[in-house]
Amino acid sequence: MAGPPPILVLVNPQDIVNIASAVRIAKNFGIERMRLVQPEVFDPYRIEGIAHNTADLVARIEIVDTLEAAIADCVFTAVLTARERAAKRTMLRPRPAAAALVAEGAAGPVAIVAGREDSGLTNAELDLCNLLVTISTDPRHRSLNLAQAVAIMAYEVWNARGGDELPAKPPRNRADPATSDQLEELFEDWRSALWAIDFFKTRRPDSVMRAFREVIFRAALDGREASLVRAMEIEVVRYLERQSRKDP
């Protein structure tokens, strides 16, 4: 990952569900520090009940009195806002803003700042931050839920730090590719099964089996999958044999 994660600062959050949602998002995207400026409610037990398995992050949450105190040690801050301002300010979308946060993070702590659910941040609070970040939305309904806005920004920062480059979790039980012998056994057994159910009564066997081969080849089965598909055919034939024995 490129550089340390930003600090997430929430100014005067009013809803504990939004705080808990932001905590969950922070854990999802590698944010390790949160600061709350005068939260209207703060109950670690309830937050952990909403955002499970986040006790370590909740224990590190810092409560401060002002935004100035929350970002005092930061060298760069990006604030989320839907407000259009007449004053000339640097305003970016989340993706370039995330790149800026990562670049500035090489010099010291950086922060993502988000405001109140009902009114956002004041002009004076916006003036404290280096960069304004606006998320593109329908102009007829600009305002996003606090946690939604935080999620979008946190995701972009995660990717800017290289999160998308992390390898995906491998399959729990990896198997080698199916061998030619396994596939030929599968094809022969399925040919027998299709004869057994009269599938070829009105169809050309060679054409059907050629198309079936192409389907299986495109599927690129591993050894376990080839065994499973073959076992299905074997059970079809066994079922037919059992039924024939029951018939008078």
Short mmCIF file of N, CA and C in Angstrom, two decimals, residues 5-115:
data_model
loop_
_atom_site.label_atom_id
_atom_site.label_comp_id
_atom_site.label_asym_id
_atom_site.label_seq_id
_atom_site.Cartn_x
_atom_site.Cartn_y
_atom_site.Cartn_z
N PRO A 5 -2.71 5.54 5.69
CA PRO A 5 -4.08 5.96 5.40
C PRO A 5 -4.38 7.32 6.02
N PRO A 6 -5.37 8.03 5.49
CA PRO A 6 -5.74 9.31 6.09
C PRO A 6 -6.49 9.12 7.40
N ILE A 7 -6.57 10.18 8.16
CA ILE A 7 -7.42 10.22 9.35
C ILE A 7 -8.83 10.61 8.88
N LEU A 8 -9.84 9.98 9.42
CA LEU A 8 -11.22 10.33 9.09
C LEU A 8 -11.77 11.22 10.21
N VAL A 9 -12.19 12.43 9.84
CA VAL A 9 -12.71 13.40 10.80
C VAL A 9 -14.18 13.66 10.50
N LEU A 10 -15.03 13.43 11.48
CA LEU A 10 -16.46 13.74 11.36
C LEU A 10 -16.78 14.91 12.29
N VAL A 11 -17.36 15.95 11.73
CA VAL A 11 -17.65 17.16 12.51
C VAL A 11 -19.10 17.13 12.99
N ASN A 12 -19.24 17.13 14.31
CA ASN A 12 -20.56 17.20 14.95
C ASN A 12 -21.56 16.20 14.39
N PRO A 13 -21.18 14.90 14.28
CA PRO A 13 -22.14 13.90 13.78
C PRO A 13 -23.30 13.78 14.76
N GLN A 14 -24.51 13.63 14.19
CA GLN A 14 -25.71 13.65 15.03
C GLN A 14 -26.36 12.29 15.23
N ASP A 15 -26.04 11.34 14.37
CA ASP A 15 -26.71 10.04 14.39
C ASP A 15 -25.67 8.95 14.64
N ILE A 16 -25.88 8.16 15.69
CA ILE A 16 -24.91 7.12 16.02
C ILE A 16 -24.82 6.06 14.93
N VAL A 17 -25.90 5.87 14.17
CA VAL A 17 -25.86 4.91 13.06
C VAL A 17 -24.87 5.38 12.01
N ASN A 18 -24.84 6.69 11.75
CA ASN A 18 -23.88 7.21 10.78
C ASN A 18 -22.45 7.09 11.29
N ILE A 19 -22.25 7.29 12.58
CA ILE A 19 -20.91 7.10 13.15
C ILE A 19 -20.49 5.65 12.99
N ALA A 20 -21.39 4.73 13.34
CA ALA A 20 -21.07 3.31 13.23
C ALA A 20 -20.82 2.92 11.77
N SER A 21 -21.61 3.46 10.87
CA SER A 21 -21.41 3.16 9.46
C SER A 21 -20.05 3.66 8.99
N ALA A 22 -19.66 4.84 9.45
CA ALA A 22 -18.35 5.38 9.08
C ALA A 22 -17.23 4.52 9.67
N VAL A 23 -17.43 3.99 10.86
CA VAL A 23 -16.45 3.09 11.47
C VAL A 23 -16.30 1.83 10.62
N ARG A 24 -17.41 1.26 10.21
CA ARG A 24 -17.36 0.06 9.36
C ARG A 24 -16.64 0.37 8.06
N ILE A 25 -16.96 1.50 7.44
CA ILE A 25 -16.31 1.89 6.19
C ILE A 25 -14.81 2.07 6.40
N ALA A 26 -14.45 2.70 7.51
CA ALA A 26 -13.02 2.89 7.80
C ALA A 26 -12.30 1.55 7.87
N LYS A 27 -12.91 0.57 8.53
CA LYS A 27 -12.31 -0.76 8.61
C LYS A 27 -12.23 -1.41 7.23
N ASN A 28 -13.27 -1.23 6.42
CA ASN A 28 -13.29 -1.81 5.07
C ASN A 28 -12.14 -1.31 4.21
N PHE A 29 -11.80 -0.03 4.37
CA PHE A 29 -10.85 0.59 3.46
C PHE A 29 -9.56 1.04 4.14
N GLY A 30 -9.21 0.38 5.22
CA GLY A 30 -7.87 0.54 5.79
C GLY A 30 -7.62 1.83 6.53
N ILE A 31 -8.66 2.55 6.91
CA ILE A 31 -8.47 3.77 7.72
C ILE A 31 -8.36 3.37 9.18
N GLU A 32 -7.29 3.79 9.83
CA GLU A 32 -6.99 3.30 11.17
C GLU A 32 -7.25 4.31 12.28
N ARG A 33 -7.53 5.56 11.91
CA ARG A 33 -7.73 6.60 12.93
C ARG A 33 -8.96 7.43 12.58
N MET A 34 -9.77 7.70 13.62
CA MET A 34 -10.95 8.55 13.46
C MET A 34 -10.97 9.59 14.56
N ARG A 35 -11.43 10.78 14.20
CA ARG A 35 -11.61 11.84 15.19
C ARG A 35 -13.02 12.40 15.03
N LEU A 36 -13.70 12.59 16.14
CA LEU A 36 -15.05 13.14 16.14
C LEU A 36 -15.03 14.49 16.82
N VAL A 37 -15.59 15.48 16.14
CA VAL A 37 -15.68 16.83 16.70
C VAL A 37 -17.07 17.00 17.31
N GLN A 38 -17.11 17.05 18.62
CA GLN A 38 -18.35 17.25 19.37
C GLN A 38 -19.50 16.39 18.82
N PRO A 39 -19.37 15.10 18.88
CA PRO A 39 -20.50 14.25 18.46
C PRO A 39 -21.69 14.44 19.40
N GLU A 40 -22.88 14.46 18.86
CA GLU A 40 -24.06 14.63 19.71
C GLU A 40 -24.30 13.40 20.56
N VAL A 41 -23.86 12.25 20.10
CA VAL A 41 -23.97 11.02 20.88
C VAL A 41 -22.75 10.17 20.57
N PHE A 42 -22.18 9.55 21.58
CA PHE A 42 -21.05 8.65 21.37
C PHE A 42 -21.14 7.53 22.41
N ASP A 43 -21.42 6.34 21.92
CA ASP A 43 -21.57 5.17 22.78
C ASP A 43 -20.82 4.01 22.13
N PRO A 44 -19.58 3.74 22.57
CA PRO A 44 -18.78 2.69 21.94
C PRO A 44 -19.50 1.35 21.88
N TYR A 45 -20.25 1.00 22.93
CA TYR A 45 -20.94 -0.28 22.97
C TYR A 45 -21.96 -0.37 21.84
N ARG A 46 -22.74 0.69 21.64
CA ARG A 46 -23.74 0.69 20.58
C ARG A 46 -23.09 0.71 19.20
N ILE A 47 -22.00 1.45 19.07
CA ILE A 47 -21.30 1.51 17.79
C ILE A 47 -20.81 0.13 17.40
N GLU A 48 -20.20 -0.58 18.35
CA GLU A 48 -19.71 -1.94 18.06
C GLU A 48 -20.86 -2.89 17.77
N GLY A 49 -22.01 -2.63 18.37
CA GLY A 49 -23.18 -3.48 18.09
C GLY A 49 -23.69 -3.31 16.68
N ILE A 50 -23.51 -2.11 16.12
CA ILE A 50 -23.93 -1.86 14.74
C ILE A 50 -22.84 -2.26 13.76
N ALA A 51 -21.60 -1.89 14.08
CA ALA A 51 -20.45 -2.19 13.22
C ALA A 51 -19.63 -3.28 13.88
N HIS A 52 -19.94 -4.52 13.59
CA HIS A 52 -19.32 -5.65 14.28
C HIS A 52 -17.83 -5.75 13.97
N ASN A 53 -17.10 -6.27 14.94
CA ASN A 53 -15.66 -6.53 14.79
C ASN A 53 -14.86 -5.25 14.51
N THR A 54 -15.25 -4.17 15.19
CA THR A 54 -14.54 -2.91 15.00
C THR A 54 -14.03 -2.34 16.33
N ALA A 55 -13.98 -3.17 17.36
CA ALA A 55 -13.64 -2.68 18.70
C ALA A 55 -12.29 -1.99 18.73
N ASP A 56 -11.32 -2.50 17.97
CA ASP A 56 -9.99 -1.89 18.00
C ASP A 56 -10.02 -0.46 17.46
N LEU A 57 -10.76 -0.24 16.38
CA LEU A 57 -10.85 1.12 15.83
C LEU A 57 -11.66 2.02 16.73
N VAL A 58 -12.76 1.52 17.26
CA VAL A 58 -13.60 2.32 18.15
C VAL A 58 -12.80 2.77 19.37
N ALA A 59 -11.94 1.89 19.87
CA ALA A 59 -11.12 2.25 21.05
C ALA A 59 -10.13 3.37 20.74
N ARG A 60 -9.79 3.55 19.47
CA ARG A 60 -8.82 4.59 19.10
C ARG A 60 -9.49 5.89 18.68
N ILE A 61 -10.82 5.93 18.65
CA ILE A 61 -11.50 7.17 18.25
C ILE A 61 -11.17 8.29 19.24
N GLU A 62 -10.81 9.46 18.69
CA GLU A 62 -10.50 10.63 19.52
C GLU A 62 -11.67 11.61 19.45
N ILE A 63 -12.06 12.13 20.59
CA ILE A 63 -13.12 13.14 20.68
C ILE A 63 -12.46 14.49 20.92
N VAL A 64 -12.74 15.46 20.07
CA VAL A 64 -12.15 16.78 20.21
C VAL A 64 -13.25 17.84 20.17
N ASP A 65 -12.88 19.08 20.55
CA ASP A 65 -13.88 20.14 20.66
C ASP A 65 -14.06 20.95 19.38
N THR A 66 -13.02 21.01 18.56
CA THR A 66 -13.12 21.85 17.36
C THR A 66 -12.47 21.16 16.17
N LEU A 67 -12.85 21.61 14.97
CA LEU A 67 -12.20 21.10 13.77
C LEU A 67 -10.74 21.50 13.76
N GLU A 68 -10.43 22.71 14.26
CA GLU A 68 -9.03 23.12 14.33
C GLU A 68 -8.19 22.11 15.10
N ALA A 69 -8.73 21.63 16.22
CA ALA A 69 -8.00 20.65 17.03
C ALA A 69 -7.90 19.31 16.30
N ALA A 70 -8.93 18.96 15.56
CA ALA A 70 -8.95 17.66 14.88
C ALA A 70 -7.91 17.57 13.78
N ILE A 71 -7.59 18.70 13.15
CA ILE A 71 -6.66 18.67 12.02
C ILE A 71 -5.36 19.42 12.32
N ALA A 72 -5.11 19.72 13.59
CA ALA A 72 -3.94 20.53 13.95
C ALA A 72 -2.63 19.91 13.50
N ASP A 73 -2.53 18.59 13.53
CA ASP A 73 -1.27 17.92 13.16
C ASP A 73 -1.23 17.49 11.70
N CYS A 74 -2.25 17.85 10.92
CA CYS A 74 -2.33 17.41 9.53
C CYS A 74 -1.64 18.40 8.59
N VAL A 75 -0.99 17.86 7.58
CA VAL A 75 -0.34 18.71 6.58
C VAL A 75 -1.24 18.97 5.39
N PHE A 76 -2.33 18.21 5.29
CA PHE A 76 -3.24 18.37 4.15
C PHE A 76 -4.59 17.79 4.53
N THR A 77 -5.66 18.51 4.15
CA THR A 77 -7.01 18.04 4.48
C THR A 77 -7.91 18.20 3.26
N ALA A 78 -8.75 17.21 3.05
CA ALA A 78 -9.74 17.24 1.97
C ALA A 78 -11.11 17.14 2.60
N VAL A 79 -11.98 18.09 2.30
CA VAL A 79 -13.28 18.14 2.95
C VAL A 79 -14.38 17.85 1.95
N LEU A 80 -15.30 16.99 2.34
CA LEU A 80 -16.44 16.61 1.50
C LEU A 80 -17.54 17.65 1.64
N THR A 81 -18.00 18.17 0.51
CA THR A 81 -19.08 19.15 0.55
C THR A 81 -19.88 19.10 -0.74
N ALA A 82 -21.16 19.34 -0.63
CA ALA A 82 -22.02 19.46 -1.81
C ALA A 82 -22.27 20.92 -2.14
N ARG A 83 -21.71 21.82 -1.35
CA ARG A 83 -21.99 23.24 -1.49
C ARG A 83 -21.14 23.86 -2.59
N GLU A 84 -21.78 24.62 -3.48
CA GLU A 84 -21.04 25.37 -4.49
C GLU A 84 -20.68 26.73 -3.90
N ARG A 85 -19.43 27.12 -4.09
CA ARG A 85 -18.96 28.37 -3.48
C ARG A 85 -18.55 29.36 -4.57
N ALA A 86 -18.84 30.65 -4.28
CA ALA A 86 -18.45 31.69 -5.23
C ALA A 86 -16.95 31.96 -5.16
N ALA A 87 -16.38 31.84 -3.97
CA ALA A 87 -14.94 32.10 -3.80
C ALA A 87 -14.14 31.09 -4.59
N LYS A 88 -13.00 31.54 -5.10
CA LYS A 88 -12.16 30.65 -5.88
C LYS A 88 -11.43 29.69 -4.95
N ARG A 89 -11.78 28.43 -5.03
CA ARG A 89 -11.16 27.40 -4.20
C ARG A 89 -10.83 26.21 -5.07
N THR A 90 -9.81 25.45 -4.66
CA THR A 90 -9.51 24.20 -5.35
C THR A 90 -10.59 23.18 -5.03
N MET A 91 -11.25 22.70 -6.06
CA MET A 91 -12.34 21.73 -5.87
C MET A 91 -12.14 20.58 -6.84
N LEU A 92 -12.11 19.36 -6.32
CA LEU A 92 -11.88 18.18 -7.13
C LEU A 92 -12.95 17.13 -6.88
N ARG A 93 -13.05 16.17 -7.81
CA ARG A 93 -13.86 14.98 -7.62
C ARG A 93 -13.07 14.00 -6.74
N PRO A 94 -13.74 12.98 -6.21
CA PRO A 94 -13.07 12.08 -5.26
C PRO A 94 -11.80 11.42 -5.78
N ARG A 95 -11.77 11.00 -7.05
CA ARG A 95 -10.59 10.26 -7.53
C ARG A 95 -9.32 11.11 -7.55
N PRO A 96 -9.31 12.28 -8.19
CA PRO A 96 -8.10 13.10 -8.11
C PRO A 96 -7.82 13.61 -6.71
N ALA A 97 -8.88 13.83 -5.93
CA ALA A 97 -8.68 14.26 -4.54
C ALA A 97 -7.97 13.17 -3.74
N ALA A 98 -8.35 11.91 -3.99
CA ALA A 98 -7.70 10.79 -3.32
C ALA A 98 -6.23 10.72 -3.69
N ALA A 99 -5.91 10.94 -4.97
CA ALA A 99 -4.51 10.94 -5.40
C ALA A 99 -3.74 12.04 -4.70
N ALA A 100 -4.37 13.20 -4.52
CA ALA A 100 -3.71 14.31 -3.83
C ALA A 100 -3.45 13.96 -2.37
N LEU A 101 -4.42 13.33 -1.72
CA LEU A 101 -4.24 12.93 -0.32
C LEU A 101 -3.07 11.96 -0.17
N VAL A 102 -2.98 11.00 -1.07
CA VAL A 102 -1.90 10.02 -1.00
C VAL A 102 -0.55 10.70 -1.23
N ALA A 103 -0.49 11.60 -2.20
CA ALA A 103 0.77 12.30 -2.49
C ALA A 103 1.19 13.16 -1.30
N GLU A 104 0.27 13.90 -0.74
CA GLU A 104 0.59 14.78 0.40
C GLU A 104 0.90 13.97 1.65
N GLY A 105 0.36 12.75 1.72
CA GLY A 105 0.60 11.91 2.89
C GLY A 105 2.06 11.54 3.09
N ALA A 106 2.87 11.70 2.06
CA ALA A 106 4.30 11.42 2.20
C ALA A 106 4.97 12.42 3.14
N ALA A 107 4.36 13.60 3.33
CA ALA A 107 4.96 14.64 4.16
C ALA A 107 4.45 14.64 5.59
N GLY A 108 3.34 13.92 5.85
CA GLY A 108 2.80 13.91 7.20
C GLY A 108 1.35 13.48 7.19
N PRO A 109 0.68 13.55 8.33
CA PRO A 109 -0.71 13.12 8.41
C PRO A 109 -1.64 13.94 7.50
N VAL A 110 -2.58 13.25 6.89
CA VAL A 110 -3.61 13.91 6.08
C VAL A 110 -4.97 13.45 6.58
N ALA A 111 -6.00 14.18 6.20
CA ALA A 111 -7.33 13.85 6.74
C ALA A 111 -8.41 14.03 5.69
N ILE A 112 -9.43 13.17 5.81
CA ILE A 112 -10.71 13.35 5.12
C ILE A 112 -11.67 13.94 6.14
N VAL A 113 -12.32 15.04 5.80
CA VAL A 113 -13.22 15.73 6.73
C VAL A 113 -14.64 15.68 6.15
N ALA A 114 -15.60 15.34 7.00
CA ALA A 114 -17.00 15.33 6.60
C ALA A 114 -17.83 16.02 7.67
N GLY A 115 -18.89 16.68 7.25
CA GLY A 115 -19.64 17.51 8.18
C GLY A 115 -20.94 16.93 8.69
#
